[in-house]
Structure formats: C-alpha cells, structure tokens
mmCIF file of C-alpha atoms and ligand atoms in Angstrom:
data_model
loop_
_atom_site.group_PDB
_atom_site.id
_atom_site.type_symbol
_atom_site.label_atom_id
_atom_site.label_comp_id
_atom_site.label_asym_id
_atom_site.label_seq_id
_atom_site.Cartn_x
_atom_site.Cartn_y
_atom_site.Cartn_z
ATOM 1 C CA MET A 1 -14.702 -8.731 26.481
ATOM 2 C CA SER A 2 -13.548 -9.428 23.091
ATOM 3 C CA ASP A 3 -10.399 -9.525 21.184
ATOM 4 C CA SER A 4 -10.066 -5.690 20.527
ATOM 5 C CA TYR A 5 -8.466 -3.705 17.704
ATOM 6 C CA ALA A 6 -8.518 0.001 15.885
ATOM 7 C CA VAL A 7 -6.888 1.993 12.745
ATOM 8 C CA ILE A 8 -5.743 5.525 13.915
ATOM 9 C CA GLY A 9 -5.218 8.086 11.659
ATOM 10 C CA ARG A 10 -6.141 11.771 11.016
ATOM 11 C CA PRO A 11 -8.470 12.413 9.648
ATOM 12 C CA ILE A 12 -10.521 9.554 10.289
ATOM 13 C CA SER A 13 -14.014 9.592 9.995
ATOM 14 C CA HIS A 14 -14.011 8.216 6.033
ATOM 15 C CA THR A 15 -11.747 4.734 6.925
ATOM 16 C CA LYS A 16 -13.335 1.409 5.876
ATOM 17 C CA SER A 17 -11.293 -0.597 7.847
ATOM 18 C CA PRO A 18 -13.810 -1.292 10.885
ATOM 19 C CA MET A 19 -15.837 -2.253 7.949
ATOM 20 C CA ILE A 20 -13.545 -4.330 6.544
ATOM 21 C CA HIS A 21 -12.301 -5.941 9.611
ATOM 22 C CA GLY A 22 -15.781 -6.044 10.576
ATOM 23 C CA LEU A 23 -17.165 -8.265 7.670
ATOM 24 C CA PHE A 24 -13.899 -10.300 7.594
ATOM 25 C CA ALA A 25 -14.878 -11.450 11.381
ATOM 26 C CA GLN A 26 -18.095 -12.253 10.625
ATOM 27 C CA ALA A 27 -17.074 -14.517 7.806
ATOM 28 C CA SER A 28 -14.284 -16.029 9.514
ATOM 29 C CA GLY A 29 -16.861 -16.619 12.997
ATOM 30 C CA GLN A 30 -13.405 -14.536 14.966
ATOM 31 C CA ALA A 31 -14.989 -12.975 17.878
ATOM 32 C CA LEU A 32 -13.942 -9.416 18.026
ATOM 33 C CA GLU A 33 -13.852 -5.097 18.015
ATOM 34 C CA TYR A 34 -12.288 -3.171 15.525
ATOM 35 C CA GLY A 35 -12.605 0.663 16.384
ATOM 36 C CA ALA A 36 -11.992 3.744 14.169
ATOM 37 C CA ILE A 37 -9.517 6.285 16.564
ATOM 38 C CA GLU A 38 -9.231 10.130 15.539
ATOM 39 C CA GLY A 39 -5.199 10.717 15.693
ATOM 40 C CA VAL A 40 -3.847 13.251 17.760
ATOM 41 C CA LEU A 41 -0.633 15.124 16.178
ATOM 42 C CA ASP A 42 1.114 15.949 19.752
ATOM 43 C CA ASP A 43 -0.317 12.596 21.931
ATOM 44 C CA PHE A 44 -0.170 9.928 18.994
ATOM 45 C CA GLU A 45 2.450 7.568 20.733
ATOM 46 C CA ASN A 46 0.508 8.292 24.317
ATOM 47 C CA GLN A 47 -2.709 7.248 22.004
ATOM 48 C CA VAL A 48 -0.641 3.700 20.969
ATOM 49 C CA LEU A 49 0.406 3.048 24.341
ATOM 50 C CA ARG A 50 -3.070 3.479 25.879
ATOM 51 C CA PHE A 51 -5.168 1.667 23.567
ATOM 52 C CA ARG A 52 -2.661 -1.392 24.429
ATOM 53 C CA ARG A 53 -2.267 -0.665 28.226
ATOM 54 C CA ASP A 54 -6.264 -0.812 27.987
ATOM 55 C CA GLY A 55 -6.345 -4.500 26.282
ATOM 56 C CA GLY A 56 -5.937 -3.581 22.315
ATOM 57 C CA LEU A 57 -4.208 -6.688 21.023
ATOM 58 C CA GLY A 58 -3.302 -4.445 17.503
ATOM 59 C CA MET A 59 -3.755 -1.785 15.627
ATOM 60 C CA ASN A 60 -3.706 -0.145 11.761
ATOM 61 C CA ILE A 61 -2.272 2.436 10.773
ATOM 62 C CA THR A 62 -2.960 5.383 8.434
ATOM 63 C CA ALA A 63 -1.687 9.233 7.326
ATOM 64 C CA PRO A 64 0.021 10.840 9.248
ATOM 65 C CA PHE A 65 1.008 8.424 11.554
ATOM 66 C CA LYS A 66 2.421 5.325 9.763
ATOM 67 C CA VAL A 67 6.389 6.827 10.080
ATOM 68 C CA ARG A 68 6.034 7.477 14.219
ATOM 69 C CA ALA A 69 4.484 4.079 14.395
ATOM 70 C CA PHE A 70 7.149 2.657 12.333
ATOM 71 C CA GLU A 71 9.309 4.395 15.449
ATOM 72 C CA LEU A 72 7.931 3.634 18.354
ATOM 73 C CA ALA A 73 7.747 -0.222 17.604
ATOM 74 C CA ASP A 74 10.590 -2.492 19.298
ATOM 75 C CA ARG A 75 10.778 -4.802 16.492
ATOM 76 C CA ARG A 76 10.180 -4.255 12.785
ATOM 77 C CA SER A 77 9.931 -6.719 9.662
ATOM 78 C CA GLU A 78 12.252 -6.231 6.680
ATOM 79 C CA ARG A 79 9.581 -4.939 4.503
ATOM 80 C CA ALA A 80 8.670 -2.178 7.339
ATOM 81 C CA GLN A 81 12.032 -0.981 7.558
ATOM 82 C CA LEU A 82 12.221 -0.591 3.360
ATOM 83 C CA ALA A 83 9.185 1.508 3.525
ATOM 84 C CA ARG A 84 10.455 3.371 6.636
ATOM 85 C CA ALA A 85 6.605 3.042 7.446
ATOM 86 C CA ALA A 86 3.808 0.773 9.754
ATOM 87 C CA ASN A 87 0.594 0.428 8.257
ATOM 88 C CA ALA A 88 -0.174 -2.295 11.074
ATOM 89 C CA LEU A 89 0.785 -3.183 14.917
ATOM 90 C CA LYS A 90 0.851 -6.201 16.900
ATOM 91 C CA PHE A 91 1.066 -6.295 20.843
ATOM 92 C CA GLU A 92 2.359 -9.696 21.993
ATOM 93 C CA GLU A 93 4.416 -10.642 25.096
ATOM 94 C CA GLY A 94 5.560 -6.758 26.383
ATOM 95 C CA ARG A 95 6.455 -5.338 22.790
ATOM 96 C CA ILE A 96 4.926 -3.601 20.260
ATOM 97 C CA PHE A 97 5.600 -5.174 16.263
ATOM 98 C CA ALA A 98 5.398 -2.729 13.276
ATOM 99 C CA GLU A 99 4.751 -4.314 9.670
ATOM 100 C CA ASN A 100 3.783 -3.177 6.596
ATOM 101 C CA PHE A 101 1.324 -4.519 4.433
ATOM 102 C CA ASP A 102 0.542 -2.089 1.847
ATOM 103 C CA GLY A 103 2.893 -3.558 -0.730
ATOM 104 C CA ILE A 104 2.272 -6.795 -0.050
ATOM 105 C CA GLY A 105 -1.711 -6.013 -0.446
ATOM 106 C CA LEU A 106 -0.727 -3.917 -3.572
ATOM 107 C CA LEU A 107 0.976 -7.312 -4.806
ATOM 108 C CA ARG A 108 -1.705 -9.681 -3.986
ATOM 109 C CA ASP A 109 -3.989 -7.485 -6.164
ATOM 110 C CA ILE A 110 -2.830 -7.449 -8.973
ATOM 111 C CA GLU A 111 -1.643 -11.004 -9.188
ATOM 112 C CA ASP A 112 -4.523 -12.588 -7.849
ATOM 113 C CA ASN A 113 -7.675 -10.697 -8.260
ATOM 114 C CA LEU A 114 -6.783 -9.048 -11.235
ATOM 115 C CA ALA A 115 -4.722 -12.331 -12.773
ATOM 116 C CA GLU A 116 -1.476 -10.078 -14.298
ATOM 117 C CA PRO A 117 1.325 -12.315 -12.810
ATOM 118 C CA LEU A 118 4.761 -9.467 -12.443
ATOM 119 C CA ARG A 119 7.235 -12.747 -12.989
ATOM 120 C CA ASN A 120 8.795 -11.739 -16.378
ATOM 121 C CA ARG A 121 6.840 -8.612 -16.628
ATOM 122 C CA ARG A 122 8.393 -4.964 -17.052
ATOM 123 C CA VAL A 123 6.676 -2.763 -13.823
ATOM 124 C CA LEU A 124 7.019 0.955 -14.218
ATOM 125 C CA LEU A 125 5.907 2.689 -10.733
ATOM 126 C CA LEU A 126 5.555 6.739 -10.550
ATOM 127 C CA GLY A 127 6.834 8.176 -8.002
ATOM 128 C CA ALA A 128 9.016 7.552 -5.084
ATOM 129 C CA GLY A 129 7.567 8.099 -1.605
ATOM 130 C CA GLY A 130 5.715 6.015 1.020
ATOM 131 C CA ALA A 131 3.807 4.071 -1.351
ATOM 132 C CA VAL A 132 6.738 2.999 -3.521
ATOM 133 C CA ARG A 133 8.752 2.154 -0.481
ATOM 134 C CA GLY A 134 6.207 -0.148 0.901
ATOM 135 C CA ALA A 135 5.909 -2.111 -2.642
ATOM 136 C CA LEU A 136 9.166 -2.759 -3.755
ATOM 137 C CA LEU A 137 10.295 -5.005 -1.789
ATOM 138 C CA PRO A 138 7.163 -7.534 -2.767
ATOM 139 C CA PHE A 139 7.414 -6.678 -6.008
ATOM 140 C CA LEU A 140 11.003 -7.296 -6.507
ATOM 141 C CA GLN A 141 10.786 -10.765 -4.952
ATOM 142 C CA ALA A 142 8.138 -11.527 -7.812
ATOM 143 C CA GLY A 143 10.351 -11.912 -10.381
ATOM 144 C CA PRO A 144 9.455 -9.659 -12.437
ATOM 145 C CA ARG A 145 11.982 -8.362 -15.793
ATOM 146 C CA GLU A 146 12.229 -5.018 -14.473
ATOM 147 C CA VAL A 147 11.003 -2.792 -11.748
ATOM 148 C CA VAL A 148 11.242 0.777 -13.308
ATOM 149 C CA ILE A 149 10.489 4.049 -11.064
ATOM 150 C CA ALA A 150 9.784 7.391 -12.561
ATOM 151 C CA ASN A 151 10.154 10.317 -10.070
ATOM 152 C CA ARG A 152 10.219 13.881 -10.997
ATOM 153 C CA ASP A 153 12.687 14.150 -7.775
ATOM 154 C CA MET A 154 15.426 11.974 -8.813
ATOM 155 C CA ALA A 155 17.549 12.171 -5.948
ATOM 156 C CA LYS A 156 14.274 10.407 -3.855
ATOM 157 C CA ALA A 157 14.962 7.922 -6.352
ATOM 158 C CA LEU A 158 18.211 7.389 -6.089
ATOM 159 C CA THR A 159 18.379 7.152 -2.280
ATOM 160 C CA LEU A 160 15.867 4.574 -2.602
ATOM 161 C CA ARG A 161 17.750 2.497 -5.432
ATOM 162 C CA ASN A 162 21.048 2.952 -2.480
ATOM 163 C CA GLU A 163 19.176 1.273 0.364
ATOM 164 C CA LEU A 164 17.646 -1.298 -2.027
ATOM 165 C CA ASP A 165 20.065 -2.514 -4.857
ATOM 166 C CA HIS A 166 18.943 -4.948 -6.866
ATOM 167 C CA PRO A 167 19.574 -6.174 -10.742
ATOM 168 C CA ARG A 168 16.201 -6.099 -11.217
ATOM 169 C CA LEU A 169 15.228 -2.076 -10.031
ATOM 170 C CA ARG A 170 16.316 1.011 -12.176
ATOM 171 C CA ILE A 171 15.394 4.482 -11.583
ATOM 172 C CA SER A 172 14.609 6.550 -14.579
ATOM 173 C CA ARG A 173 13.277 10.187 -15.193
ATOM 174 C CA TYR A 174 9.834 10.837 -16.679
ATOM 175 C CA GLU A 175 11.453 11.840 -19.980
ATOM 176 C CA GLU A 176 13.910 8.714 -20.267
ATOM 177 C CA LEU A 177 10.322 7.015 -20.582
ATOM 178 C CA GLU A 178 10.045 8.201 -24.218
ATOM 179 C CA GLY A 179 10.187 5.230 -26.459
ATOM 180 C CA GLN A 180 9.990 2.469 -23.270
ATOM 181 C CA ALA A 181 6.888 0.207 -23.111
ATOM 182 C CA PHE A 182 5.535 -1.740 -19.843
ATOM 183 C CA ASP A 183 3.590 -4.408 -19.143
ATOM 184 C CA ILE A 184 2.071 -3.595 -15.523
ATOM 185 C CA VAL A 185 2.283 0.638 -14.682
ATOM 186 C CA VAL A 186 1.389 1.554 -11.238
ATOM 187 C CA ASN A 187 0.557 5.689 -10.259
ATOM 188 C CA ALA A 188 1.898 5.518 -6.676
ATOM 189 C CA THR A 189 2.346 9.516 -6.276
ATOM 190 C CA SER A 190 0.244 11.440 -4.899
ATOM 191 C CA ALA A 191 -1.146 13.393 -7.891
ATOM 192 C CA SER A 192 -4.449 11.990 -7.964
ATOM 193 C CA LEU A 193 -5.851 13.366 -5.112
ATOM 194 C CA THR A 194 -5.304 16.644 -6.806
ATOM 195 C CA GLY A 195 -6.062 16.220 -9.989
ATOM 196 C CA GLU A 196 -3.263 16.346 -11.605
ATOM 197 C CA LEU A 197 -1.467 13.609 -14.062
ATOM 198 C CA PRO A 198 2.150 12.560 -13.476
ATOM 199 C CA PRO A 199 4.186 13.880 -16.628
ATOM 200 C CA LEU A 200 4.564 10.956 -18.810
ATOM 201 C CA PRO A 201 5.747 10.910 -22.348
ATOM 202 C CA ALA A 202 2.489 9.719 -24.952
ATOM 203 C CA GLY A 203 2.828 6.568 -25.765
ATOM 204 C CA VAL A 204 4.543 4.800 -22.590
ATOM 205 C CA LEU A 205 0.979 3.286 -21.442
ATOM 206 C CA GLY A 206 0.433 2.220 -25.154
ATOM 207 C CA GLU A 207 1.559 -1.854 -24.327
ATOM 208 C CA ALA A 208 0.580 -2.168 -20.795
ATOM 209 C CA SER A 209 -2.015 -4.976 -20.311
ATOM 210 C CA LEU A 210 -2.957 -3.423 -16.332
ATOM 211 C CA ALA A 211 -2.851 0.283 -15.502
ATOM 212 C CA TYR A 212 -3.299 0.439 -11.370
ATOM 213 C CA GLU A 213 -4.249 3.749 -10.043
ATOM 214 C CA LEU A 214 -3.418 3.586 -6.014
ATOM 215 C CA ALA A 215 -6.193 6.269 -4.930
ATOM 216 C CA TYR A 216 -9.485 4.797 -4.368
ATOM 217 C CA GLY A 217 -12.454 5.936 -4.883
ATOM 218 C CA LYS A 218 -11.634 8.911 -7.041
ATOM 219 C CA GLY A 219 -13.389 7.506 -9.808
ATOM 220 C CA LEU A 220 -11.313 7.990 -13.492
ATOM 221 C CA THR A 221 -8.563 10.235 -12.446
ATOM 222 C CA PRO A 222 -6.382 11.695 -14.947
ATOM 223 C CA PHE A 223 -4.096 8.307 -15.090
ATOM 224 C CA LEU A 224 -6.480 6.503 -15.384
ATOM 225 C CA ARG A 225 -8.418 8.452 -17.980
ATOM 226 C CA MET A 226 -4.636 8.454 -20.243
ATOM 227 C CA ALA A 227 -4.510 4.930 -19.781
ATOM 228 C CA ARG A 228 -8.105 4.041 -21.661
ATOM 229 C CA GLU A 229 -7.236 6.467 -24.438
ATOM 230 C CA GLN A 230 -3.594 4.844 -24.970
ATOM 231 C CA GLY A 231 -5.880 1.394 -24.880
ATOM 232 C CA VAL A 232 -5.074 -0.379 -21.807
ATOM 233 C CA ALA A 233 -7.454 -2.904 -21.439
ATOM 234 C CA ARG A 234 -7.264 -3.126 -17.496
ATOM 235 C CA LEU A 235 -7.569 -0.492 -14.993
ATOM 236 C CA ALA A 236 -8.060 -0.723 -11.606
ATOM 237 C CA ASP A 237 -8.434 1.663 -8.537
ATOM 238 C CA GLY A 238 -6.746 0.820 -4.910
ATOM 239 C CA VAL A 239 -9.670 -0.927 -3.427
ATOM 240 C CA GLY A 240 -8.566 -4.632 -4.034
ATOM 241 C CA MET A 241 -5.220 -3.853 -2.031
ATOM 242 C CA LEU A 242 -7.207 -1.733 0.679
ATOM 243 C CA VAL A 243 -8.670 -5.006 1.241
ATOM 244 C CA GLU A 244 -5.913 -7.590 0.256
ATOM 245 C CA GLN A 245 -3.561 -5.479 3.020
ATOM 246 C CA ALA A 246 -6.296 -5.438 5.630
ATOM 247 C CA ALA A 247 -6.437 -9.679 4.625
ATOM 248 C CA GLU A 248 -3.026 -9.897 6.004
ATOM 249 C CA ALA A 249 -3.200 -7.980 8.894
ATOM 250 C CA PHE A 250 -5.653 -9.712 10.249
ATOM 251 C CA ALA A 251 -4.091 -13.423 9.274
ATOM 252 C CA TRP A 252 -1.128 -11.385 11.024
ATOM 253 C CA TRP A 253 -3.435 -11.158 14.107
ATOM 254 C CA ARG A 254 -5.890 -13.875 13.994
ATOM 255 C CA GLY A 255 -3.996 -16.628 12.701
ATOM 256 C CA VAL A 256 -6.638 -17.209 9.608
ATOM 257 C CA ARG A 257 -6.634 -15.769 6.466
ATOM 258 C CA PRO A 258 -10.070 -14.321 5.333
ATOM 259 C CA GLU A 259 -11.623 -14.133 2.325
ATOM 260 C CA THR A 260 -11.988 -11.258 0.152
ATOM 261 C CA ARG A 261 -13.489 -11.432 -2.825
ATOM 262 C CA ALA A 262 -16.865 -10.685 -1.110
ATOM 263 C CA VAL A 263 -15.477 -7.854 0.121
ATOM 264 C CA ILE A 264 -14.049 -6.258 -2.489
ATOM 265 C CA ASP A 265 -16.977 -6.354 -4.518
ATOM 266 C CA ARG A 266 -19.111 -4.921 -1.425
ATOM 267 C CA LEU A 267 -16.745 -2.002 -1.310
ATOM 268 C CA SER A 268 -15.763 -1.658 -5.138
ATOM 269 C CA ILE A 269 -16.791 2.029 -6.735
ATOM 270 C CA PRO A 270 -17.762 2.059 -10.549
ATOM 271 C CA LEU A 271 -15.037 3.984 -12.318
ATOM 272 C CA GLU A 272 -17.740 5.718 -14.409
HETATM 273 P P1 ATR B 1 2.969 8.852 -0.057
HETATM 274 O O1 ATR B 1 3.385 8.527 1.179
HETATM 275 O O2 ATR B 1 1.635 8.498 -0.125
HETATM 276 O O3 ATR B 1 3.454 7.767 -1.225
HETATM 277 P P2 ATR B 1 4.381 10.402 -0.396
HETATM 278 O O4 ATR B 1 5.639 10.402 0.299
HETATM 279 O O5 ATR B 1 4.658 12.480 -0.209
HETATM 280 O O6 ATR B 1 3.539 10.332 -0.321
HETATM 281 O O7 ATR B 1 5.476 10.789 -2.265
HETATM 282 C C1 ATR B 1 4.514 11.678 -2.741
HETATM 283 C C2 ATR B 1 4.825 11.012 -4.345
HETATM 284 O O8 ATR B 1 3.885 11.780 -5.336
HETATM 285 C C3 ATR B 1 6.341 11.641 -4.334
HETATM 286 O O9 ATR B 1 6.760 10.475 -5.437
HETATM 287 C C4 ATR B 1 6.015 12.745 -5.457
HETATM 288 O O10 ATR B 1 6.726 13.144 -6.760
HETATM 289 P P3 ATR B 1 8.762 13.940 -6.283
HETATM 290 O O11 ATR B 1 9.100 13.273 -5.081
HETATM 291 O O12 ATR B 1 8.839 14.116 -7.806
HETATM 292 O O13 ATR B 1 7.720 15.441 -5.806
HETATM 293 C C5 ATR B 1 4.822 12.047 -6.422
HETATM 294 N N1 ATR B 1 3.924 13.040 -7.089
HETATM 295 C C6 ATR B 1 3.327 14.334 -6.100
HETATM 296 N N2 ATR B 1 2.364 14.583 -6.871
HETATM 297 C C7 ATR B 1 3.030 14.929 -8.404
HETATM 298 C C8 ATR B 1 2.757 15.299 -9.463
HETATM 299 N N3 ATR B 1 1.811 16.530 -9.887
HETATM 300 N N4 ATR B 1 3.232 15.103 -10.800
HETATM 301 C C9 ATR B 1 4.100 13.651 -10.518
HETATM 302 N N5 ATR B 1 4.190 13.512 -9.240
HETATM 303 C C10 ATR B 1 3.865 13.912 -8.125
#
C-alpha cells in the first residue's frame, strides 16, 4: 500500500487538493495516495482518528474544521497557535502535529510568484478573521514597514493586536484609512463570497502595486474591480496561495519541496 493522505472538509466536492498533490507527487516521483473525505459535523474527530488508524500519514483540513483539527492535535506550531487553527496535520510517532500553512502560502505567492517583496512595504490586510490570523505572523516576519489590519468589528482587531503586540502592526477602522496609502492590499474578508465590498474609503488603493483577493475562482470581485478602477497594476486571486500552501504541506510530510509554477498555471482561471 502506498503512503496515504487526504483532505477533509464540508462540503468537499470542489476541492482541488487531490489534484494538486497528485501533480506534486508525479512531478517529484513520490508514490502516494491522496483522497478527499466529506466531513461529518458530529464525527469529525473520529474521522481523523480512523484515517490515522487505517495507516494515514497526514491530512489537510478545510472549512469548517480548522479550529477542531487544531484542538485535536497534541503538538502545534507557533503559526498554528496564533491562527488558532490548523490546515494540515501530520501523524508521526503516535502524535498528531498541527500546522497552518495558509499564511506562508499567501506570502510565498506574493513574494515569489508575484514578485512583490514585503520588506519595507506598507501592507493593508482587510478583515480580522481566520484568514488574517493565519497570515499575520509570516507577514510580520517578512520585514514590512507596517502592517495595518482594518476590520468593521474593532474588538476582533484589538484582540488580535493584543495577542501579537508587534511594533510594525497597527489596527484601524475603515474610515480612518482615508488619505492613507499602501503598497500591497489583501482582501482577507469573506465579503467577496457574497459579492460585497469592504467599506474602503475612496482612493486607498491608488498607490498600491498589488491587490490580492483571497477568494479563488470568483473572477473580478467588487474588490478587484475597485482596485482596477483605481489603477492598481497587478490583480491576483488566491490560486497561487492555494498551491503554495499545498507545497508547504507536501514538503512537511515528504521532505521534498515540489515545483509550483506549472500547477498554478494549470489551475488559474482568467479574472475576466
Ligand atoms: P475567515 O476564517 O474566512 O477569515 P471569519 O473568521 O468568519 O472568516 O471572518 C470573516 C471576516 O470577513 C471578518 O473579518 C469580517 O468582518 P467583521 O469581523 O467586521 O464582521 C469580514 N467581513 C465579512 N463580510 C464583510 C463585509 N461585507 N465587509 C467587510 N468585512 C466583511
């Protein structure tokens, strides 16, 4: 039997993870199986434990189970702890290790694939939910001039700032962004899923060189449309992040870092 991995989430039918890991395995000559499991809300923990008992070596975790996966683990990386969520598990030496590669995947995509290093740049993160929690530590470690988190619910942003008190991290109300300029703006809210636009004051995107929409395959969302209207040169969606976080998990499990470019090209959907 070859080494076995799987992604679990609910719903899981649209997952790209088996395809991505299949391509990585092929390209790097690794023999492994990678399946998809529809999670059951009141049985998630047992599903993970059964997968491990049956010889599984690791799992990717997607919505809505990332927090429960984190809680189930007995060892958690620093970035998983800040995110309070796991998107990858590894079963080794009788233990469950939890990682969160969403943030580092996003950073890799921005810095390596889109050629926009964060060092000394002004970065605006929209939202203060799980996606921002995952991104914050890798972003701050990349040496930006500042990272500003804007969220409607300031209490949530404040909690995050208090957990990670960092000299380069600032929180802001949307209306306080008026007149400020940023180099890189990431929409990590869930607004695009319902076709909404975060309440950004006019002109905030005007000096940005990259507008990044975390949602993938939604085309020109209201956020990306606004960025284009304000003249942002580069627009991106989350396909690169998806592939890069998968590459991190693959390297963590297999000790081999796969090439990502061809896989990103294959999965990319034109924005319009
Ligand atoms: P995720 O784990 O995907 O980040 P989440 O934890 O539910 O999801 O967080 C969703 C984020 O999207 C929150 O920051 C939320 O803002 P509030 O905390 O102020 O509610 C943000 N969000 C959702 N819809 C939004 C909208 N229409 N405009 C701005 N922010 C929005």
